[in-house]
Coordinates of N, CA and C in Angstrom, one line a residue:
M1 N 7.9 -28.2 2.8 CA 6.6 -28.1 3.6 C 5.7 -26.9 3.2
T2 N 4.6 -26.8 3.2 CA 4.0 -25.7 2.8 C 3.8 -24.7 4.1
A3 N 3.8 -23.5 3.7 CA 3.8 -22.4 4.9 C 2.4 -22.2 5.3
R4 N 2.3 -22.3 6.7 CA 0.9 -22.3 7.1 C 0.4 -20.8 8.0
I5 N -0.4 -20.1 7.1 CA -0.8 -18.7 7.6 C -2.1 -18.7 8.3
G6 N -2.1 -18.4 9.5 CA -3.4 -18.4 10.3 C -4.2 -17.0 9.9
V7 N -5.3 -17.2 10.0 CA -6.5 -16.1 9.7 C -7.3 -16.1 10.9
V8 N -7.6 -15.2 11.8 CA -8.2 -15.1 13.0 C -9.7 -14.4 12.7
T9 N -10.6 -15.3 12.9 CA -12.0 -14.7 13.0 C -12.5 -14.4 14.1
F10 N -13.0 -13.2 14.2 CA -13.5 -12.4 15.5 C -15.2 -12.3 15.2
P11 N -16.1 -12.2 16.3 CA -17.4 -12.1 16.0 C -17.4 -10.5 15.2
G12 N -18.1 -10.6 14.0 CA -18.2 -9.5 13.2 C -17.0 -9.3 12.2
S13 N -16.1 -10.5 12.0 CA -15.2 -10.4 10.8 C -16.0 -10.6 9.6
L14 N -15.4 -10.1 8.6 CA -16.1 -9.8 7.2 C -15.2 -10.7 6.3
D15 N -14.1 -10.4 6.3 CA -13.0 -10.8 5.2 C -12.1 -12.0 5.5
D16 N -12.6 -12.8 6.2 CA -11.8 -13.9 6.6 C -11.7 -14.8 5.5
R17 N -12.8 -15.3 4.8 CA -12.8 -16.0 3.9 C -12.0 -15.5 2.6
D18 N -12.0 -14.2 2.4 CA -11.4 -13.6 1.3 C -9.8 -13.7 1.5
T19 N -9.3 -13.4 2.9 CA -8.2 -13.6 3.1 C -7.4 -14.9 3.1
Q20 N -8.3 -15.9 3.4 CA -7.8 -17.3 3.2 C -7.7 -17.7 1.8
R21 N -8.6 -17.2 0.9 CA -8.4 -17.5 -0.6 C -7.1 -16.6 -1.2
A22 N -6.9 -15.4 -0.6 CA -5.7 -15.0 -1.0 C -4.3 -15.7 -0.6
I23 N -4.5 -16.2 0.6 CA -3.3 -16.8 1.2 C -3.3 -18.2 0.1
R24 N -4.4 -18.8 -0.2 CA -4.5 -20.0 -0.9 C -3.8 -19.8 -2.5
V25 N -4.2 -18.5 -3.0 CA -3.8 -18.1 -4.3 C -2.4 -17.9 -4.3
A26 N -1.7 -17.4 -3.3 CA -0.4 -17.1 -3.2 C 0.6 -18.3 -2.9
G27 N 0.0 -19.8 -2.7 CA 0.6 -20.7 -2.6 C 0.7 -21.4 -1.2
A28 N 0.4 -20.8 -0.2 CA 0.6 -21.0 1.2 C -0.9 -21.9 1.7
E29 N -0.6 -22.3 2.6 CA -1.9 -23.0 3.3 C -2.6 -22.1 4.3
P30 N -3.8 -21.7 4.4 CA -4.7 -20.8 5.1 C -5.1 -21.7 6.3
V31 N -5.1 -21.5 7.5 CA -5.7 -22.1 8.7 C -6.5 -20.9 9.6
A32 N -7.7 -21.7 9.8 CA -8.7 -20.9 10.3 C -8.3 -20.7 11.9
L33 N -8.3 -19.7 12.6 CA -8.2 -19.5 13.9 C -9.3 -18.7 14.6
W34 N -9.9 -19.3 15.3 CA -11.1 -18.7 16.4 C -10.6 -17.8 17.4
H35 N -11.3 -16.8 17.8 CA -11.1 -15.6 18.5 C -10.8 -16.2 20.2
K36 N -11.6 -17.2 20.3 CA -11.7 -17.6 21.9 C -10.4 -18.7 22.1
D37 N -9.7 -19.2 20.9 CA -8.7 -20.2 21.1 C -7.4 -19.5 21.3
K38 N -6.6 -19.8 22.4 CA -5.0 -19.3 22.9 C -4.0 -20.1 21.7
D39 N -4.6 -21.3 21.2 CA -3.9 -22.1 20.4 C -3.7 -21.7 19.0
L40 N -2.5 -21.2 18.5 CA -2.3 -20.7 16.9 C -2.1 -21.9 16.2
K41 N -2.2 -23.1 16.5 CA -2.1 -24.3 15.7 C -0.6 -24.5 15.0
Q42 N 0.3 -24.0 15.6 CA 1.8 -23.8 14.9 C 1.7 -23.4 13.7
V43 N 1.2 -22.1 13.4 CA 1.1 -21.2 12.0 C 2.5 -20.8 12.1
D44 N 2.8 -20.2 10.7 CA 4.1 -19.7 10.7 C 3.8 -18.0 10.6
A45 N 2.5 -17.8 10.5 CA 2.3 -16.2 10.4 C 1.0 -16.0 10.7
V46 N 0.5 -14.9 10.9 CA -1.0 -14.7 11.3 C -1.5 -13.4 10.6
V47 N -2.8 -13.3 10.0 CA -3.3 -12.3 9.6 C -4.8 -11.9 10.5
L48 N -4.9 -10.8 10.8 CA -5.9 -10.1 11.5 C -6.6 -9.6 10.3
C49 N -7.7 -10.2 10.1 CA -8.7 -9.6 8.8 C -9.4 -8.5 9.1
G50 N -10.2 -7.9 7.8 CA -10.9 -6.8 8.1 C -12.3 -7.2 8.4
G51 N -13.1 -6.2 8.9 CA -14.6 -6.3 9.4 C -14.9 -5.6 10.6
F52 N -16.0 -5.9 11.2 CA -16.4 -5.0 12.4 C -16.4 -5.8 13.6
S53 N -15.2 -6.1 14.1 CA -15.2 -7.1 15.3 C -16.1 -6.5 16.3
Y54 N -16.9 -7.2 17.1 CA -17.8 -6.8 18.1 C -18.4 -5.5 17.8
G55 N -18.9 -5.4 16.4 CA -19.6 -4.3 16.1 C -18.9 -2.9 16.3
D56 N -17.5 -3.0 16.4 CA -16.8 -1.9 16.7 C -17.3 -1.1 17.8
Y57 N -18.1 -1.6 18.8 CA -18.3 -0.8 20.1 C -17.2 -0.5 20.6
L58 N -17.4 0.6 21.7 CA -16.2 1.4 22.4 C -15.3 2.1 21.4
R59 N -14.5 1.3 20.7 CA -13.7 1.9 19.7 C -13.4 0.5 18.6
A60 N -13.0 0.8 17.4 CA -12.9 -0.3 16.5 C -11.7 -1.1 17.0
G61 N -11.9 -2.2 17.3 CA -10.7 -3.1 17.8 C -10.6 -3.2 19.1
A62 N -11.2 -2.4 19.9 CA -10.9 -2.3 21.4 C -11.3 -3.5 22.2
I63 N -12.3 -4.3 21.8 CA -12.8 -5.4 22.6 C -12.1 -6.5 21.9
A64 N -12.0 -6.4 20.5 CA -11.4 -7.8 19.9 C -9.8 -7.9 20.7
R65 N -9.3 -6.8 20.9 CA -7.9 -6.9 21.5 C -7.8 -7.8 22.9
F66 N -8.9 -8.0 23.5 CA -8.9 -8.7 24.7 C -9.4 -10.2 24.5
S67 N -9.5 -10.6 23.2 CA -9.9 -11.9 22.9 C -8.7 -12.8 23.3
P68 N -9.3 -14.1 23.7 CA -8.1 -14.9 24.3 C -7.0 -15.2 23.2
V69 N -7.4 -15.3 22.0 CA -6.3 -15.4 21.0 C -5.1 -14.4 20.9
M70 N -5.7 -13.1 21.4 CA -4.7 -12.1 21.2 C -3.6 -12.1 22.1
D71 N -3.8 -12.8 23.3 CA -2.7 -13.0 24.1 C -1.6 -13.8 23.6
T72 N -1.9 -14.7 22.9 CA -0.9 -15.6 22.1 C -0.3 -14.8 21.0
V73 N -1.0 -14.1 20.2 CA -0.6 -13.2 19.2 C 0.4 -12.1 19.6
I74 N 0.1 -11.5 20.8 CA 0.8 -10.6 21.2 C 2.2 -11.1 21.6
D75 N 2.2 -12.1 22.5 CA 3.5 -12.7 22.8 C 4.4 -13.1 21.6
Q76 N 3.7 -14.2 20.7 CA 4.5 -14.2 19.5 C 4.9 -13.4 18.7
A77 N 4.2 -12.2 18.4 CA 4.5 -11.3 17.7 C 5.8 -10.6 18.4
K78 N 5.8 -10.4 19.6 CA 7.1 -9.8 20.1 C 8.3 -10.7 20.0
A79 N 7.7 -11.8 20.0 CA 9.1 -13.1 19.7 C 9.4 -13.1 18.3
G80 N 8.7 -12.2 17.4 CA 9.1 -12.6 15.9 C 8.2 -13.1 14.9
L81 N 7.1 -13.6 15.5 CA 5.9 -14.2 14.4 C 5.7 -12.9 13.6
P82 N 5.5 -13.2 12.2 CA 4.9 -12.3 11.2 C 3.6 -12.2 11.4
V83 N 2.9 -10.9 11.7 CA 1.5 -10.5 11.8 C 1.3 -9.3 10.9
L84 N 0.0 -9.6 10.2 CA -0.4 -8.6 9.2 C -1.9 -8.3 9.6
G85 N -1.9 -7.0 9.9 CA -3.4 -6.7 10.2 C -4.1 -5.8 9.1
I86 N -5.2 -6.1 8.5 CA -5.9 -5.4 7.5 C -7.0 -4.9 8.0
C87 N -7.1 -3.4 7.7 CA -8.4 -2.7 8.1 C -8.8 -2.9 9.7
N88 N -9.8 -3.6 10.0 CA -9.9 -3.8 11.4 C -8.9 -4.5 12.2
G89 N -8.0 -5.4 11.5 CA -6.8 -5.8 12.0 C -6.0 -4.9 12.5
F90 N -5.8 -3.8 11.4 CA -4.9 -2.6 11.9 C -5.4 -2.3 13.2
Q91 N -6.6 -1.8 13.3 CA -7.2 -1.1 14.5 C -7.0 -2.0 15.8
I92 N -7.1 -3.3 15.8 CA -6.7 -4.3 16.7 C -5.3 -4.3 17.2
L93 N -4.5 -4.1 16.0 CA -3.0 -4.0 16.3 C -2.6 -2.8 17.1
T94 N -3.1 -1.7 16.8 CA -3.0 -0.5 17.4 C -3.5 -0.4 18.9
E95 N -4.6 -1.1 19.0 CA -5.4 -1.3 20.6 C -4.5 -2.2 21.2
A96 N -3.9 -3.3 20.5 CA -3.0 -4.1 21.4 C -1.6 -3.6 21.7
H97 N -1.4 -2.4 21.2 CA 0.0 -1.7 21.2 C 1.2 -2.5 20.6
L98 N 0.8 -3.4 19.4 CA 1.9 -3.9 18.6 C 2.4 -2.8 17.6
L99 N 1.4 -2.0 17.5 CA 1.5 -0.7 16.5 C 1.3 0.5 17.4
P100 N 2.1 1.5 17.1 CA 1.8 2.9 18.0 C 0.6 3.5 17.2
G101 N 0.1 4.6 17.9 CA -0.9 5.3 17.5 C -2.3 4.8 17.6
G102 N -3.3 5.2 16.8 CA -4.7 4.8 16.7 C -5.5 5.2 15.8
M103 N -6.7 4.7 15.7 CA -7.5 5.1 14.6 C -9.0 5.6 15.1
L104 N -9.2 6.7 14.4 CA -10.4 7.6 14.7 C -11.3 7.3 13.4
G105 N -12.6 8.0 13.5 CA -13.4 7.9 12.4 C -13.0 8.9 11.5
N106 N -13.1 8.6 10.3 CA -12.9 9.3 9.1 C -13.3 10.7 9.2
D107 N -12.4 11.9 8.8 CA -12.8 13.2 9.1 C -14.0 13.8 8.4
H108 N -14.5 13.0 7.4 CA -15.8 13.5 6.7 C -17.1 12.8 7.1
L109 N -16.7 11.8 8.4 CA -17.7 11.1 9.1 C -18.6 10.3 8.4
H110 N -18.0 9.8 7.1 CA -18.9 9.0 6.3 C -18.1 7.7 6.0
F111 N -18.8 6.4 5.7 CA -18.1 5.2 5.4 C -17.5 5.5 4.0
I112 N -16.3 5.0 3.7 CA -15.9 5.1 2.4 C -15.7 3.9 1.9
C113 N -15.8 3.6 0.4 CA -15.4 2.3 -0.4 C -15.1 2.7 -1.7
R114 N -13.8 2.6 -1.8 CA -13.2 3.0 -3.2 C -11.7 2.1 -3.6
D115 N -11.4 2.2 -4.8 CA -10.1 1.8 -5.2 C -9.0 3.0 -4.9
Q116 N -8.1 2.6 -4.2 CA -7.2 3.8 -3.6 C -5.7 3.5 -3.9
K117 N -5.3 4.6 -4.5 CA -3.8 4.4 -5.0 C -3.1 4.6 -3.6
L118 N -2.1 3.9 -3.6 CA -1.0 3.7 -2.5 C 0.4 3.8 -2.9
R119 N 1.4 4.5 -2.0 CA 2.7 4.5 -2.6 C 3.5 3.5 -1.4
V120 N 4.2 2.5 -1.9 CA 4.8 1.5 -1.1 C 6.0 2.5 -0.4
E121 N 6.2 2.8 0.7 CA 7.5 3.6 1.5 C 8.4 2.6 2.1
N122 N 7.9 1.4 2.5 CA 8.8 0.4 3.2 C 8.7 -1.0 2.5
A123 N 9.8 -1.5 1.8 CA 9.9 -2.6 1.0 C 10.5 -3.8 1.7
D124 N 11.1 -3.4 2.8 CA 11.8 -4.4 3.8 C 11.0 -5.1 4.9
T125 N 10.0 -4.9 4.7 CA 9.1 -5.8 6.1 C 8.9 -7.1 5.6
A126 N 8.6 -7.9 6.6 CA 8.3 -9.2 6.1 C 7.1 -9.7 5.2
W127 N 6.2 -8.4 5.1 CA 5.1 -8.5 4.1 C 5.3 -7.8 2.9
T128 N 6.3 -7.1 2.8 CA 6.4 -6.2 1.6 C 7.6 -6.4 0.6
T129 N 8.3 -7.5 0.8 CA 9.4 -7.5 0.1 C 9.5 -7.9 -1.4
D130 N 8.2 -8.3 -1.9 CA 7.9 -8.2 -3.2 C 7.4 -7.1 -3.9
Y131 N 7.4 -6.0 -3.1 CA 7.3 -4.5 -3.7 C 8.6 -3.8 -3.9
E132 N 8.6 -2.8 -4.4 CA 9.9 -2.0 -4.7 C 9.5 -0.7 -3.8
A133 N 10.3 0.0 -3.0 CA 10.3 1.4 -2.4 C 9.8 2.3 -3.6
G134 N 8.7 3.1 -3.3 CA 8.5 4.0 -4.3 C 7.3 3.5 -5.4
Q135 N 7.1 2.5 -5.3 CA 6.0 1.7 -6.3 C 4.7 2.3 -6.0
E136 N 3.9 2.6 -7.1 CA 2.5 2.9 -6.7 C 1.5 1.9 -7.2
I137 N 0.4 1.4 -6.3 CA -0.2 0.4 -6.5 C -1.8 0.7 -6.1
H138 N -2.6 0.0 -6.5 CA -4.1 0.4 -6.6 C -4.7 -0.8 -5.6
I139 N -5.2 -0.6 -4.4 CA -5.9 -1.5 -3.3 C -7.2 -1.0 -3.0
P140 N -8.2 -2.0 -3.0 CA -9.6 -1.5 -2.4 C -9.5 -0.9 -1.1
L141 N -10.3 0.0 -0.6 CA -10.2 0.5 0.7 C -11.6 0.5 1.0
K142 N -12.2 0.3 2.2 CA -13.6 0.4 3.0 C -13.6 0.5 4.4
N143 N -13.9 1.8 5.0 CA -13.6 1.7 6.3 C -14.6 3.0 6.9
M144 N -15.0 2.9 8.0 CA -15.6 4.1 8.6 C -14.6 4.7 9.8
D145 N -13.7 4.0 10.3 CA -12.8 4.3 11.4 C -11.5 4.2 10.8
G146 N -11.0 5.0 9.7 CA -9.8 4.7 8.9 C -8.7 5.9 9.3
R147 N -9.0 6.9 9.9 CA -8.1 8.2 10.2 C -7.1 7.6 11.3
Y148 N -5.7 7.4 10.9 CA -4.7 7.2 11.5 C -4.2 8.5 12.3
V149 N -4.1 8.3 13.8 CA -3.5 9.4 14.3 C -2.4 9.1 15.3
A150 N -1.6 10.1 15.6 CA -0.6 9.6 16.6 C -0.2 11.1 17.2
D151 N 0.7 11.0 18.3 CA 1.0 12.4 18.8 C 2.7 12.7 17.7
Q152 N 2.8 13.8 17.9 CA 3.8 14.3 16.9 C 5.3 13.4 17.1
R153 N 5.5 13.3 18.4 CA 6.9 12.6 18.5 C 6.8 11.2 18.0
T154 N 5.7 10.5 17.9 CA 5.4 9.0 17.5 C 5.6 9.4 15.9
L155 N 4.9 10.3 15.5 CA 4.8 10.6 13.8 C 6.1 10.7 13.4
D156 N 7.0 11.8 14.2 CA 8.5 11.7 13.8 C 9.4 10.6 13.7
E157 N 9.0 9.7 14.7 CA 10.0 8.5 15.0 C 9.3 7.7 13.7
L158 N 8.2 7.3 13.6 CA 7.8 6.7 12.3 C 8.3 7.2 11.0
E159 N 8.4 8.5 10.9 CA 9.1 8.8 9.7 C 10.6 8.6 9.6
A160 N 11.3 9.1 10.7 CA 12.5 9.0 10.6 C 13.2 7.6 10.5
E161 N 12.5 6.5 11.1 CA 13.0 5.3 11.2 C 12.3 4.5 10.0
G162 N 11.8 5.2 9.1 CA 11.1 4.5 7.8 C 10.3 3.5 8.1
R163 N 9.3 3.7 9.1 CA 8.2 2.7 9.4 C 7.0 3.2 9.0
V164 N 6.6 4.1 8.1 CA 5.5 4.2 7.2 C 5.9 3.0 6.1
A165 N 4.8 2.5 6.1 CA 4.9 1.3 5.1 C 4.1 1.4 4.0
F166 N 3.0 2.5 4.0 CA 2.2 2.7 2.8 C 1.8 4.1 3.2
R167 N 1.5 4.7 2.2 CA 1.0 6.5 2.0 C 0.0 6.5 1.0
Y168 N -1.0 7.2 1.4 CA -2.2 7.4 0.3 C -1.3 8.5 -0.7
V169 N -2.0 8.3 -2.0 CA -1.5 9.1 -3.3 C -2.5 9.9 -3.7
D170 N -2.4 11.2 -4.1 CA -3.5 11.8 -4.9 C -4.7 12.2 -3.9
F171 N -5.1 11.3 -3.0 CA -6.4 11.6 -2.2 C -6.1 11.0 -0.9
N172 N -6.3 11.9 0.2 CA -6.4 11.2 1.5 C -7.8 11.1 1.8
P173 N -8.3 9.6 1.8 CA -9.5 9.2 2.1 C -10.3 9.3 3.3
N174 N -9.5 9.6 4.4 CA -10.0 9.7 5.8 C -9.3 10.5 6.9
G175 N -8.5 11.4 6.1 CA -7.8 12.4 7.1 C -6.7 11.9 7.8
S176 N -6.0 10.9 7.5 CA -5.2 10.3 8.3 C -3.9 11.2 8.1
L177 N -3.2 11.3 9.4 CA -2.2 12.1 9.4 C -1.0 11.7 8.5
N178 N -0.2 12.7 8.0 CA 1.0 12.4 7.1 C 0.4 11.3 5.9
D179 N -0.9 11.3 5.6 CA -1.4 10.5 4.5 C -0.8 9.1 4.8
I180 N -0.9 8.7 6.1 CA -0.4 7.4 6.4 C -1.6 6.2 6.0
A181 N -1.4 5.2 5.4 CA -2.1 4.2 5.1 C -1.8 2.9 5.8
G182 N -0.6 2.7 6.3 CA 0.1 1.5 6.8 C 1.4 1.8 7.6
I183 N 1.7 1.1 8.5 CA 2.8 1.3 9.3 C 3.4 0.0 9.8
T184 N 4.7 -0.1 10.2 CA 5.3 -1.4 10.4 C 5.9 -1.1 11.9
N185 N 6.0 -2.1 12.8 CA 7.0 -2.1 14.0 C 8.5 -2.0 13.7
E186 N 9.1 -1.7 14.7 CA 10.7 -1.8 14.6 C 11.4 -2.9 13.9
A187 N 10.9 -4.1 14.1 CA 11.3 -5.4 13.6 C 11.1 -5.6 12.3
G188 N 9.9 -5.2 11.8 CA 9.4 -5.2 10.3 C 8.6 -6.5 10.3
N189 N 8.1 -7.2 11.4 CA 7.4 -8.6 11.4 C 6.0 -8.3 11.6
V190 N 5.5 -7.0 12.1 CA 4.3 -6.6 12.4 C 3.7 -5.5 11.5
V191 N 3.0 -5.6 10.6 CA 2.3 -4.4 9.6 C 0.8 -4.4 9.6
G192 N 0.4 -3.3 9.5 CA -1.0 -2.9 9.5 C -1.0 -1.9 8.6
L193 N -2.4 -2.1 7.7 CA -2.8 -1.1 7.0 C -4.3 -0.9 6.7
M194 N -4.9 0.1 6.4 CA -6.4 0.1 6.3 C -6.9 -0.5 5.0
P195 N -6.2 -0.4 3.7 CA -6.6 -0.8 2.4 C -6.6 -2.4 2.6
H196 N -7.2 -3.1 1.8 CA -7.5 -4.5 1.7 C -6.7 -5.3 0.8
P197 N -5.6 -5.7 0.7 CA -4.9 -6.4 -0.3 C -5.5 -7.7 -0.7
E198 N -6.4 -8.3 0.3 CA -6.9 -9.7 -0.2 C -8.0 -9.6 -1.2
H199 N -8.4 -8.3 -1.5 CA -9.3 -8.0 -2.5 C -8.8 -7.6 -3.8
A200 N -7.6 -7.7 -4.0 CA -6.8 -7.4 -5.0 C -5.8 -8.5 -5.4
V201 N -6.3 -9.6 -5.6 CA -5.1 -10.8 -5.7 C -5.7 -11.5 -6.9
E202 N -6.6 -11.4 -7.8 CA -7.0 -12.1 -9.0 C -7.7 -10.8 -9.7
S203 N -7.4 -10.9 -10.9 CA -7.8 -9.9 -11.9 C -9.3 -9.7 -12.2
L204 N -10.2 -10.7 -11.8 CA -11.6 -10.6 -12.0 C -12.2 -9.9 -10.9
I205 N -11.9 -9.6 -9.8 CA -12.3 -9.1 -8.8 C -11.6 -7.7 -8.2
G206 N -12.1 -7.0 -7.4 CA -11.6 -5.8 -6.9 C -11.4 -4.9 -7.6
T207 N -10.0 -4.6 -7.8 CA -9.6 -3.3 -8.9 C -9.5 -3.7 -10.2
G208 N -9.6 -5.2 -10.4 CA -9.1 -5.7 -11.7 C -7.7 -5.9 -11.9
R209 N -6.8 -5.6 -11.0 CA -5.4 -5.8 -10.7 C -5.0 -6.9 -9.7
T210 N -3.8 -7.2 -9.8 CA -3.5 -8.0 -8.6 C -2.4 -7.4 -7.5
D211 N -2.3 -6.0 -7.5 CA -1.5 -5.4 -6.8 C -1.3 -5.8 -5.4
G212 N -2.5 -6.4 -4.6 CA -2.5 -7.0 -3.3 C -1.8 -8.4 -3.1
L213 N -1.5 -9.1 -4.1 CA -0.9 -10.5 -4.1 C 0.6 -10.4 -3.5
P214 N 1.1 -9.4 -3.7 CA 2.6 -9.4 -3.2 C 2.8 -9.4 -1.7
F215 N 1.6 -9.0 -0.9 CA 1.5 -9.0 0.3 C 1.7 -10.7 0.7
F216 N 1.2 -11.6 0.3 CA 1.0 -12.8 0.6 C 2.2 -13.6 0.0
T217 N 2.6 -13.3 -1.2 CA 3.8 -13.9 -1.7 C 5.1 -13.3 -1.0
S218 N 5.1 -12.2 -0.5 CA 6.3 -11.7 0.2 C 6.4 -12.7 1.5
I219 N 5.4 -12.9 2.3 CA 5.6 -13.7 3.6 C 5.9 -15.1 3.2
L220 N 5.1 -15.5 2.3 CA 5.7 -16.9 1.7 C 7.0 -17.3 1.5
K221 N 7.6 -16.2 0.6 CA 9.2 -16.3 0.3 C 9.9 -16.3 1.4
K222 N 9.5 -15.3 2.6 CA 10.2 -15.2 3.8 C 10.3 -16.5 4.5
L223 N 9.0 -17.0 4.6 CA 8.8 -18.4 5.5 C 9.6 -19.5 4.8
V224 N 9.5 -19.5 3.8 CA 10.2 -20.7 2.8 C 11.9 -20.5 3.0
N225 N 12.3 -19.3 3.0 CA 13.7 -19.1 2.9 C 14.2 -18.9 4.4
A226 N 13.4 -19.1 5.3 CA 13.7 -18.7 6.7 C 14.8 -20.0 7.1

């Protein structure tokens, strides 16, 4: 049976089609989910894609967090459903308290769009097992509110528990504390990051590399072997 991975579209989502394509390239079946629906259509995993949900009013992700679909996503994520939040999706995950901390505007106050080098810090999550810890990859990055922040106690816990999933290398593009580009929850089924792996799954687009594809092959292997 083919693994089914849902991709949630909110008003203002930009990367839902790209994410669906990345899932298809990896060998899974993408399933379109609408923000007003509580039914996840029996998917095996969920991706909250990038964009500017509800125009990023109030705070990025603050309104999307209250969309009907998120009630189900939150409940099922707590029960073990794999969830990946990319950029705006990461912001939504922090607003929903599925991941700790929060996202603020970039410290230079400008939108940034660049190919970004990352280091894989945790290769044991549901979304990162096809990487190796310490591996350096290049993933496109595009955001205005990408600065990850948390209180010192939370930062210390993330570091001590190995829950920093990705870290910016050579250049911190938005002022994120501890150069954090992505984190995971304690169980490892929920991961959020600011860069866009869905834009790096084919050599003809994005960085010209396929460094983002292992996100989607990792979850596929986990679901198939579950």
